[in-house]
Coordinates of C-alpha atoms and ligand atoms in Angstrom, one line a residue:
X1347 CA -1.9 -41.8 13.7
X1348 CA 1.4 -40.0 14.0
X1349 CA 3.6 -41.0 16.9
X1350 CA 7.0 -39.6 17.9
X1351 CA 8.9 -41.6 20.4
X1352 CA 11.6 -39.6 22.3
X1353 CA 14.3 -41.5 24.2
X1354 CA 17.9 -41.4 25.1
X1355 CA 18.8 -44.8 23.8
X1356 CA 17.5 -47.4 21.3
X1357 CA 18.7 -50.7 20.0
X1358 CA 20.6 -51.4 17.7
X1359 CA 22.1 -47.9 17.9
X1360 CA 22.9 -47.2 21.6
X1361 CA 22.1 -49.2 24.7
X1362 CA 22.9 -49.3 28.4
X1363 CA 19.9 -51.3 29.5
X1364 CA 16.2 -52.3 29.0
X1365 CA 15.1 -48.9 27.8
X1366 CA 17.1 -49.4 24.6
X1367 CA 15.3 -52.8 24.1
X1368 CA 11.9 -51.1 24.5
X1369 CA 12.6 -48.2 22.2
X1370 CA 14.2 -50.6 19.7
X1371 CA 11.1 -52.8 19.5
X1372 CA 7.9 -51.1 20.7
X1373 CA 7.6 -48.5 17.9
X1374 CA 7.7 -51.3 15.2
X1375 CA 5.2 -53.4 17.2
X1376 CA 2.8 -50.4 17.4
X1377 CA 3.2 -49.7 13.8
X1378 CA 2.4 -53.3 13.1
X1379 CA -0.9 -52.9 15.0
X1380 CA -1.9 -49.6 13.4
X1381 CA -1.1 -50.7 9.8
X1382 CA -0.5 -48.4 6.8
X1383 CA -2.1 -45.3 8.3
X1384 CA 0.5 -45.1 11.0
X1385 CA 3.5 -42.8 10.8
X1386 CA 5.8 -43.9 13.6
X1387 CA 9.1 -42.2 14.2
X1388 CA 11.7 -42.2 16.9
X1389 CA 14.3 -39.6 18.0
X1390 CA 17.5 -40.3 20.0
X1391 CA 20.8 -38.5 20.3
X1392 CA 23.6 -39.5 17.9
X1393 CA 26.3 -41.3 19.9
X1394 CA 29.7 -42.7 18.9
X1395 CA 28.2 -46.2 19.5
X1396 CA 26.2 -46.0 16.3
X1397 CA 27.8 -48.6 14.0
X1398 CA 29.2 -47.5 10.7
X1399 CA 26.9 -49.7 8.7
X1400 CA 24.0 -47.6 10.1
X1401 CA 25.9 -44.3 9.6
X1402 CA 26.3 -45.3 5.9
X1403 CA 22.6 -45.6 5.5
X1404 CA 21.7 -42.3 7.1
X1405 CA 20.8 -39.1 5.3
X1406 CA 21.3 -35.6 6.7
X1407 CA 17.8 -34.1 7.1
X1408 CA 19.0 -30.6 8.0
X1409 CA 21.4 -28.6 10.1
X1410 CA 20.4 -25.8 12.4
X1411 CA 21.2 -24.3 15.7
X1412 CA 19.4 -24.7 19.0
X1413 CA 19.2 -22.0 21.6
X1414 CA 19.6 -23.0 25.2
X1415 CA 19.5 -19.9 27.5
X1416 CA 22.5 -17.9 26.3
X1417 CA 24.0 -20.7 24.2
X1418 CA 23.6 -21.2 20.5
X1419 CA 24.5 -24.9 19.8
X1420 CA 24.9 -26.8 16.5
X1421 CA 22.2 -29.4 15.7
X1422 CA 22.4 -31.8 12.8
X1423 CA 19.5 -34.1 12.2
X1424 CA 20.2 -37.4 10.5
X1425 CA 17.7 -40.2 9.7
X1426 CA 17.3 -43.7 8.6
X1427 CA 14.5 -46.2 8.4
X1428 CA 14.8 -49.3 10.5
X1429 CA 12.1 -52.0 10.6
X1430 CA 9.7 -49.6 8.9
X1431 CA 10.2 -46.9 11.6
X1432 CA 12.0 -43.6 10.8
X1433 CA 14.8 -42.9 13.4
X1434 CA 16.1 -39.4 13.8
X1435 CA 19.5 -38.8 15.4
X1436 CA 20.3 -35.5 17.0
X1437 CA 23.9 -34.8 16.2
X1438 CA 26.0 -32.5 18.4
X1439 CA 29.5 -33.9 19.2
X1440 CA 30.1 -31.5 22.1
X1441 CA 27.2 -33.0 24.0
X1442 CA 27.0 -36.6 22.7
X1443 CA 30.4 -37.7 21.6
X1444 CA 31.4 -39.0 25.0
X1445 CA 32.8 -42.3 26.2
X1446 CA 29.5 -43.1 28.0
X1447 CA 25.9 -42.2 27.4
X1448 CA 25.4 -40.8 30.9
X1449 CA 27.3 -39.8 33.9
X1450 CA 28.9 -36.6 32.7
X1451 CA 28.9 -33.6 35.0
X1452 CA 26.7 -31.7 32.6
X1453 CA 24.0 -34.4 31.9
X1454 CA 21.3 -31.8 32.8
X1455 CA 22.5 -29.5 30.1
X1456 CA 23.0 -32.3 27.6
X1457 CA 19.5 -33.4 27.9
X1458 CA 18.0 -30.0 28.2
X1459 CA 19.6 -29.4 24.8
X1460 CA 18.1 -32.6 23.6
X1461 CA 14.7 -31.5 24.6
X1462 CA 15.0 -28.2 22.7
X1463 CA 16.4 -30.1 19.7
X1464 CA 13.3 -32.4 19.7
X1465 CA 11.0 -29.3 19.5
X1466 CA 13.2 -27.9 16.7
X1467 CA 12.9 -31.2 14.9
X1468 CA 9.1 -31.1 15.1
X1469 CA 8.9 -27.5 13.9
X1470 CA 11.5 -27.9 11.1
X1471 CA 10.1 -31.1 9.7
X1472 CA 6.4 -30.1 10.3
X1473 CA 5.9 -33.6 11.8
X1474 CA 3.6 -32.5 14.6
X1475 CA 2.8 -35.9 16.1
X1476 CA -0.6 -36.8 17.5
X1477 CA 1.2 -38.6 20.3
X1478 CA 4.6 -37.6 21.6
X1479 CA 5.8 -40.5 23.7
X1480 CA 8.7 -39.5 26.0
X1481 CA 10.7 -41.9 28.1
X1482 CA 12.5 -41.3 31.3
X1483 CA 14.1 -38.1 32.7
X1484 CA 16.4 -37.5 29.8
X1485 CA 13.3 -36.6 27.8
X1486 CA 11.4 -34.8 30.5
X1487 CA 12.7 -31.5 29.3
X1488 CA 11.0 -32.1 25.9
X1489 CA 7.7 -32.6 27.6
X1490 CA 8.1 -29.5 29.7
X1491 CA 9.2 -27.3 26.8
X1492 CA 6.4 -28.6 24.6
X1493 CA 3.7 -27.7 27.1
X1494 CA 5.5 -24.4 27.9
X1495 CA 5.5 -23.4 24.2
X1496 CA 1.9 -24.2 23.4
X1497 CA 0.9 -20.6 23.4
X1498 CA 3.7 -19.7 21.1
X1499 CA 3.3 -22.5 18.6
X1500 CA -0.3 -23.5 18.2
X1501 CA 0.9 -26.7 16.4
X1502 CA 1.7 -28.1 19.8
X1503 CA -1.9 -27.7 21.1
X1504 CA -2.9 -30.9 19.4
X1505 CA 0.0 -33.0 20.5
X1506 CA -0.9 -35.4 23.3
X1507 CA 2.0 -36.3 25.5
X1508 CA 2.6 -39.7 27.2
X1509 CA 5.5 -39.8 29.6
X1510 CA 6.7 -43.3 30.5
X1511 CA 8.7 -43.9 33.7
X1512 CA 11.1 -46.8 33.1
X1513 CA 12.7 -46.4 36.5
X1514 CA 11.7 -43.9 39.1
X1515 CA 15.1 -44.0 40.8
X1516 CA 16.6 -41.8 38.0
X1517 CA 14.7 -38.5 38.2
X1518 CA 17.1 -35.7 36.8
X1519 CA 17.5 -33.7 40.0
X1520 CA 19.4 -30.4 39.9
X1521 CA 20.1 -27.3 41.9
X1522 CA 17.9 -24.2 41.3
X1523 CA 21.1 -22.3 40.5
X1524 CA 20.9 -23.6 37.0
X1525 CA 17.1 -23.1 36.4
X1526 CA 17.6 -20.2 34.0
X1527 CA 21.2 -20.6 33.0
X1528 CA 20.8 -24.3 31.8
X1529 CA 17.1 -25.2 31.7
X1530 CA 16.0 -21.8 30.4
X1531 CA 13.1 -21.7 32.7
X1532 CA 12.1 -18.5 34.5
X1533 CA 11.6 -18.1 38.2
X1534 CA 7.9 -17.8 37.5
X1535 CA 8.0 -21.4 36.2
X1536 CA 10.0 -22.9 39.0
X1537 CA 6.9 -24.4 40.6
X1538 CA 6.4 -26.7 37.6
X1539 CA 9.7 -28.5 38.2
X1540 CA 10.2 -27.8 41.9
X1541 CA 10.3 -30.8 44.2
X1542 CA 11.9 -31.0 47.6
X1543 CA 13.8 -27.8 47.1
X1544 CA 15.4 -28.9 43.9
X1545 CA 14.7 -29.0 40.2
X1546 CA 13.2 -32.4 39.5
X1547 CA 12.7 -33.0 35.8
X1548 CA 10.6 -36.1 36.3
X1549 CA 8.2 -34.2 38.5
X1550 CA 8.0 -31.5 35.8
X1551 CA 7.1 -34.1 33.2
X1552 CA 4.5 -35.8 35.4
X1553 CA 2.8 -32.4 35.8
X1554 CA 3.0 -31.5 32.1
X1555 CA 2.2 -34.8 30.4
X1556 CA -1.4 -35.7 29.5
X1557 CA -0.8 -39.3 30.7
X1558 CA 1.9 -41.0 32.6
X1559 CA 2.7 -44.7 32.3
X1560 CA 5.1 -47.1 33.7
X1561 CA 6.3 -50.5 32.6
X1562 CA 4.2 -52.9 34.6
X1563 CA 0.8 -52.7 36.4
X1564 CA 2.4 -53.7 39.7
X1565 CA 5.1 -51.0 39.5
X1566 CA 2.4 -48.4 38.8
X1567 CA 0.9 -49.3 42.2
X1568 CA 4.3 -49.6 43.9
X1569 CA 5.5 -46.1 42.9
X1570 CA 2.6 -44.6 44.7
X1571 CA 4.1 -45.8 47.9
X1572 CA 7.0 -44.2 49.8
X1573 CA 9.1 -47.3 49.8
X1574 CA 9.3 -47.6 46.0
X1575 CA 9.0 -44.0 44.7
X1576 CA 12.3 -42.5 45.6
X1577 CA 10.4 -39.6 47.1
X1578 CA 7.9 -38.9 44.3
X1579 CA 4.9 -40.8 45.7
X1580 CA 3.1 -37.6 46.8
X1581 CA 3.3 -36.3 43.2
X1582 CA 2.2 -39.6 41.7
X1583 CA -0.7 -39.8 44.1
X1584 CA -1.8 -36.3 43.2
X1585 CA -1.7 -37.2 39.5
X1586 CA -2.9 -40.8 40.0
X1587 CA -5.8 -40.5 37.4
X1588 CA -3.1 -40.0 34.8
X1589 CA -1.1 -43.0 35.8
X1590 CA -1.2 -46.5 34.4
X1591 CA 1.1 -49.5 34.0
X1592 CA 1.7 -51.5 30.7
X1593 CA 4.0 -54.5 30.7
X1594 CA 6.9 -54.4 28.3
X1595 CA 7.4 -57.1 25.7
X1596 CA 10.6 -58.4 24.2
X1597 CA 11.6 -58.6 20.6
X1598 CA 11.0 -62.4 20.1
X1599 CA 12.9 -62.4 16.8
X1600 CA 16.0 -60.9 18.3
X1601 CA 15.8 -63.2 21.3
X1602 CA 15.2 -66.5 19.6
X1603 CA 17.3 -69.5 20.6
X1604 CA 16.4 -71.3 17.4
X1605 CA 17.8 -68.6 15.2
X1606 CA 20.3 -66.6 17.2
X1607 CA 23.6 -65.9 15.5
X1608 CA 25.2 -65.1 18.9
X1609 CA 24.8 -68.6 20.3
X1610 CA 26.8 -71.6 19.1
X1611 CA 24.1 -74.3 19.2
X1612 CA 20.6 -73.2 18.3
X1613 CA 17.7 -75.1 19.9
X1614 CA 14.0 -74.9 20.3
X1615 CA 11.5 -75.9 22.9
X1616 CA 10.9 -79.3 21.1
X1617 CA 14.6 -80.1 20.6
X1618 CA 16.8 -78.9 23.4
X1619 CA 20.0 -80.8 22.5
X1620 CA 21.6 -77.5 21.5
X1621 CA 21.0 -76.1 25.0
X1622 CA 23.1 -78.8 26.6
X1623 CA 26.0 -77.9 24.3
X1624 CA 25.5 -74.2 24.9
X1625 CA 25.7 -74.9 28.6
X1626 CA 29.0 -76.8 28.1
X1627 CA 30.3 -73.8 26.1
X1628 CA 29.3 -71.4 28.9
X1629 CA 31.1 -73.6 31.4
X1630 CA 34.2 -73.4 29.2
X1631 CA 33.9 -69.6 29.0
X1632 CA 33.7 -69.5 32.8
X1633 CA 36.5 -71.9 33.3
X1634 CA 34.2 -74.4 35.1
X1635 CA 34.3 -78.2 34.8
X1636 CA 31.8 -79.1 32.0
X1637 CA 29.6 -81.2 34.1
X1638 CA 26.2 -81.5 32.5
X1639 CA 24.4 -82.4 35.8
X1640 CA 25.7 -79.4 37.8
X1641 CA 23.1 -76.7 37.8
X1642 CA 24.4 -73.4 36.4
X1643 CA 22.9 -70.3 38.0
X1644 CA 23.3 -67.1 35.9
X1645 CA 22.8 -63.4 36.4
X1646 CA 22.9 -60.8 33.6
X1647 CA 22.5 -57.5 35.2
X1648 CA 23.7 -54.0 35.7
X1649 CA 25.7 -54.1 39.0
X1650 CA 23.4 -51.7 40.8
X1651 CA 22.3 -52.0 44.4
X1652 CA 18.5 -52.1 43.5
X1653 CA 19.1 -55.2 41.4
X1654 CA 19.4 -57.1 44.7
X1655 CA 23.2 -57.6 44.9
X1656 CA 23.3 -57.1 48.7
X1657 CA 21.3 -60.3 49.0
X1658 CA 23.6 -62.1 46.6
X1659 CA 26.7 -61.0 48.5
X1660 CA 25.2 -62.0 51.8
X1661 CA 24.7 -65.7 50.9
X1662 CA 26.8 -66.5 47.8
X1663 CA 29.7 -68.1 49.5
X1664 CA 27.5 -70.1 51.8
X1665 CA 25.3 -71.2 48.8
X1666 CA 28.3 -72.2 46.7
X1667 CA 29.9 -74.1 49.6
X1668 CA 26.8 -76.1 50.5
X1669 CA 25.6 -77.0 47.0
X1670 CA 26.9 -78.6 43.9
X1671 CA 26.2 -75.6 41.7
X1672 CA 28.0 -73.1 39.5
X1673 CA 27.4 -69.3 39.4
X1674 CA 28.1 -67.0 36.5
X1675 CA 27.5 -63.3 36.3
X1676 CA 27.7 -60.9 33.4
X1677 CA 27.5 -57.1 33.7
X1678 CA 29.2 -53.9 34.8
X1679 CA 28.4 -51.2 37.3
X1680 CA 29.2 -50.1 40.8
X1681 CA 32.9 -50.5 41.4
X1682 CA 32.4 -52.0 44.9
X1683 CA 30.3 -54.8 43.5
X1684 CA 32.7 -55.4 40.6
X1685 CA 35.5 -55.7 43.1
X1686 CA 33.5 -58.1 45.2
X1687 CA 32.7 -60.4 42.3
X1688 CA 36.2 -60.4 40.8
X1689 CA 37.6 -61.2 44.2
X1690 CA 35.2 -64.1 44.7
X1691 CA 35.9 -65.4 41.2
X1692 CA 39.6 -65.5 42.1
X1693 CA 38.9 -67.3 45.4
X1694 CA 36.4 -69.9 44.0
X1695 CA 37.3 -70.2 40.3
X1696 CA 35.6 -73.6 39.9
X1697 CA 32.2 -72.3 41.1
X1698 CA 32.0 -68.6 40.5
X1699 CA 32.9 -66.5 37.6
X1700 CA 32.1 -62.8 37.0
X1701 CA 32.6 -61.3 33.5
X1702 CA 32.6 -57.6 34.0
X1703 CA 31.4 -56.4 30.6
X1704 CA 28.3 -55.0 29.0
X1705 CA 28.2 -57.3 26.0
X1706 CA 24.9 -58.1 24.3
X1707 CA 26.3 -61.0 22.2
X1708 CA 27.9 -62.6 25.2
X1709 CA 24.7 -62.1 27.2
X1710 CA 22.9 -64.5 24.8
X1711 CA 25.5 -67.2 25.6
X1712 CA 24.8 -66.7 29.2
X1713 CA 21.0 -67.0 28.8
X1714 CA 21.4 -70.0 26.5
X1715 CA 23.9 -71.8 28.9
X1716 CA 21.9 -71.1 32.1
X1717 CA 19.7 -73.6 34.0
X1718 CA 18.5 -71.0 36.4
X1719 CA 18.4 -67.2 36.0
X1720 CA 18.6 -65.2 39.2
X1721 CA 17.0 -61.7 39.5
X1722 CA 16.4 -60.8 43.1
X1723 CA 15.7 -57.1 42.5
X1724 CA 14.8 -54.8 45.4
X1725 CA 12.6 -53.0 42.9
X1726 CA 12.0 -53.8 39.3
X1727 CA 9.9 -51.6 37.1
X1728 CA 9.4 -54.4 34.5
X1729 CA 12.6 -56.3 34.0
X1730 CA 13.3 -57.8 30.6
X1731 CA 16.0 -60.3 31.6
X1732 CA 13.5 -62.7 33.2
X1733 CA 11.5 -62.8 30.0
X1734 CA 14.6 -63.2 27.8
X1735 CA 15.9 -65.9 30.1
X1736 CA 12.6 -67.7 29.8
X1737 CA 12.8 -67.7 26.0
X1738 CA 16.2 -69.4 26.3
X1739 CA 14.9 -72.0 28.8
X1740 CA 16.7 -70.6 31.8
X1741 CA 14.2 -70.8 34.7
X1742 CA 13.8 -67.5 36.5
X1743 CA 14.2 -67.1 40.2
X1744 CA 12.9 -63.7 41.2
X1745 CA 11.8 -61.5 44.0
X1746 CA 8.1 -60.7 43.9
X1747 CA 8.2 -57.1 42.9
X1748 CA 7.2 -54.8 40.0
X1749 CA 7.2 -56.5 36.6
X1750 CA 8.9 -59.6 38.1
X1751 CA 5.8 -60.4 39.9
X1752 CA 3.6 -59.6 36.9
X1753 CA 5.5 -62.0 34.7
X1754 CA 6.7 -64.9 36.9
X1755 CA 4.3 -67.2 38.8
X1756 CA 6.0 -69.4 41.4
X1757 CA 6.2 -73.1 40.8
X1758 CA 3.7 -75.2 42.7
X1759 CA 5.0 -78.6 43.5
X1760 CA 1.6 -80.1 44.0
X1761 CA -0.1 -78.9 40.7
X1762 CA 3.1 -78.4 38.7
X1763 CA 1.9 -74.9 37.7
X1764 CA 4.1 -71.8 37.6
X1765 CA 6.9 -70.6 35.4
X1766 CA 9.7 -69.9 37.8
X1767 CA 10.6 -69.5 41.5
X1768 CA 10.0 -66.5 43.6
X1769 CA 10.3 -65.1 47.1
X1770 CA 8.5 -62.2 48.7
X1771 CA 10.7 -60.6 51.4
X1772 CA 13.9 -58.8 50.6
X1773 CA 15.8 -61.4 52.6
X1774 CA 19.0 -63.2 51.6
X1775 CA 18.2 -66.5 53.2
X1776 CA 14.7 -66.6 51.9
X1777 CA 16.3 -66.2 48.4
X1778 CA 18.8 -68.9 49.1
X1779 CA 16.2 -71.4 50.3
X1780 CA 14.2 -70.8 47.1
X1781 CA 17.3 -71.3 45.1
X1782 CA 17.9 -74.5 46.9
X1783 CA 14.3 -75.6 46.3
X1784 CA 15.0 -75.0 42.6
X1785 CA 18.1 -77.1 42.8
X1786 CA 16.1 -80.0 44.2
X1787 CA 13.6 -79.8 41.4
X1788 CA 16.5 -79.6 38.9
X1789 CA 17.5 -83.1 39.8
X1790 CA 13.9 -84.4 39.2
X1791 CA 14.5 -84.7 35.5
X1792 CA 10.9 -85.2 34.4
X1793 CA 9.4 -82.3 36.5
X1794 CA 12.3 -80.0 35.4
X1795 CA 11.8 -80.7 31.8
X1796 CA 8.1 -80.0 32.1
X1797 CA 8.9 -76.7 33.8
X1798 CA 11.5 -75.7 31.2
X1799 CA 9.0 -76.5 28.4
X1800 CA 6.4 -74.2 30.1
X1801 CA 8.9 -71.5 30.7
X1802 CA 10.0 -71.5 27.0
X1803 CA 6.5 -71.4 25.8
X1804 CA 5.5 -68.2 27.8
X1805 CA 4.4 -65.4 25.4
X1806 CA 6.4 -62.4 26.3
X1807 CA 6.1 -60.8 22.9
X1808 CA 4.8 -57.3 22.3
X1809 CA 1.6 -58.8 20.9
X1810 CA -0.7 -57.9 23.9
X1811 CA 1.2 -54.9 25.2
X1812 CA 1.3 -53.1 21.8
X1813 CA -2.5 -53.4 21.8
X1814 CA -2.6 -51.7 25.3
X1815 CA -0.5 -48.8 24.0
X1816 CA -2.6 -48.4 21.0
X1817 CA -5.7 -48.3 23.2
X1818 CA -4.0 -45.7 25.5
X1819 CA -3.0 -43.5 22.5
X1820 CA -6.5 -43.7 21.2
X1821 CA -8.1 -42.7 24.5
X1822 CA -5.6 -39.8 24.8
X1823 CA -6.7 -38.6 21.4
X1824 CA -10.3 -38.6 22.4
X1825 CA -9.6 -36.4 25.4
X1826 CA -8.9 -32.8 25.6
X1827 CA -5.3 -32.0 26.0
X1828 CA -3.8 -31.2 29.4
X1829 CA -3.8 -27.6 28.3
X1830 CA -4.5 -26.2 31.7
X1831 CA -0.9 -26.9 32.2
X1832 CA -0.4 -23.8 30.0
X1833 CA -1.6 -21.8 32.9
X1834 CA 1.1 -23.3 35.0
X1835 CA 3.6 -21.5 32.9
X1836 CA 4.3 -17.8 33.0
X1837 CA 2.5 -16.5 29.9
X1838 CA 4.5 -15.2 27.0
X1839 CA 7.9 -16.1 28.1
X1840 CA 10.0 -16.9 25.1
X1841 CA 13.4 -16.8 26.5
Ligands
LIG1149 C1 14.6 -49.9 33.2 C2 14.0 -50.8 34.3 C3 13.6 -52.2 33.9 C4 12.7 -52.1 32.6 C5 13.4 -51.2 31.5 C6 12.6 -51.1 30.3 O1 15.8 -50.4 32.8 O2 14.9 -50.8 35.4 O3 12.9 -52.8 34.9 O4 12.5 -53.4 32.1 O5 13.7 -50.0 32.1 O6 11.4 -50.5 30.6

């Protein structure tokens, strides 16, 4: 089976969040399942974040130009093999040599170019995959262009497309003024991408893809409702037969407290002495007293509203004032939240510390040092941090939503079952009371140790989920392609 993953980020080359973890680990896991017959490749843009040790390993496949409406843009294609998977990098410094991966005024154009470049990569290399697996709105244009060009390049007719939504809040929404000028789509094709009076690339990809998936079964249900879908529920309901949810896994070799070069004192589920030392080290990093019996609550998160920060803001001071507890946060994001947490760190330096950085290595120290890991998301497609935290023996406290509710079962004080703490309503005091319950259990050493043992033993590897993807790919191959989408496009338009 030939599979091409298309994404805007992948570890270890470029990362702003969970998507990079998935693209950095799922392809190798799928390859592991399929064995020698599989040819699994990945394509991402070339960013300045790619470390020189990887640049040194790369070879230049070819150089060409890519046409985007009236533009003719340079396109270099570099490649290297990582973990048995061939990674392609689309090189265009004008589009991708920027200080951050996203957030430029011309993101629409940058990723429309990327979509065109992906098709060019396919035709130039002759690597027509059986499955093109596209991820999030930055790759939606590749899906749309591929289906649009089926009549012009018969090679695309046998390519089945899976489009995975990692977070429905980011859809790629643009004004119709740039339909032709940037997206190179004609007025005849506007209905493919039109949603709510705007160009909506995610909607276009949902229409065009053979199958649509998201990253947990619960989120697949949730995004069919108005509350969770950021507007797209009517489209997802219309195309519901295409939609499914497959839980992400994590790279259990990269996130392994017994062999993690980023933490000072490795430890395992059987011998957790190292964890106590890692906690002390994190307390030092945060400028807290190193008191082994004070529970340390940690968050590692993008500072975005949907991660539940309004709840945290509502109760944090009260929670810190009323309990013997320390709170440490690592992450960057919305300025208002950054300001709030730096201010609170200044006011309560012995109990609260925010490190406003996106730093993978430091995040491991946070997981390793934590007793409790807080993730009160308003919505959470899958969430990887609760799984990583579990690996490092930090007990998750989550809101019951999306992948959080598919991975964390609440602790039951009568039976001792469960692998974390959870609350249902998006309510700050409900969260605080659950946190306080967790603090009570923390001081019951025997019960706490049993819980941490269970938490560390959870299997969050790709093992089961890679099987689910392989099943999905196989079922897609046995179906006829979503070629009727061809009729959706205005015939014969090669702009
Ligand atoms: C996005 C989602 C997160 C998910 C990740 C990988 O970052 O917000 O829940 O785990 O993508 O799929």
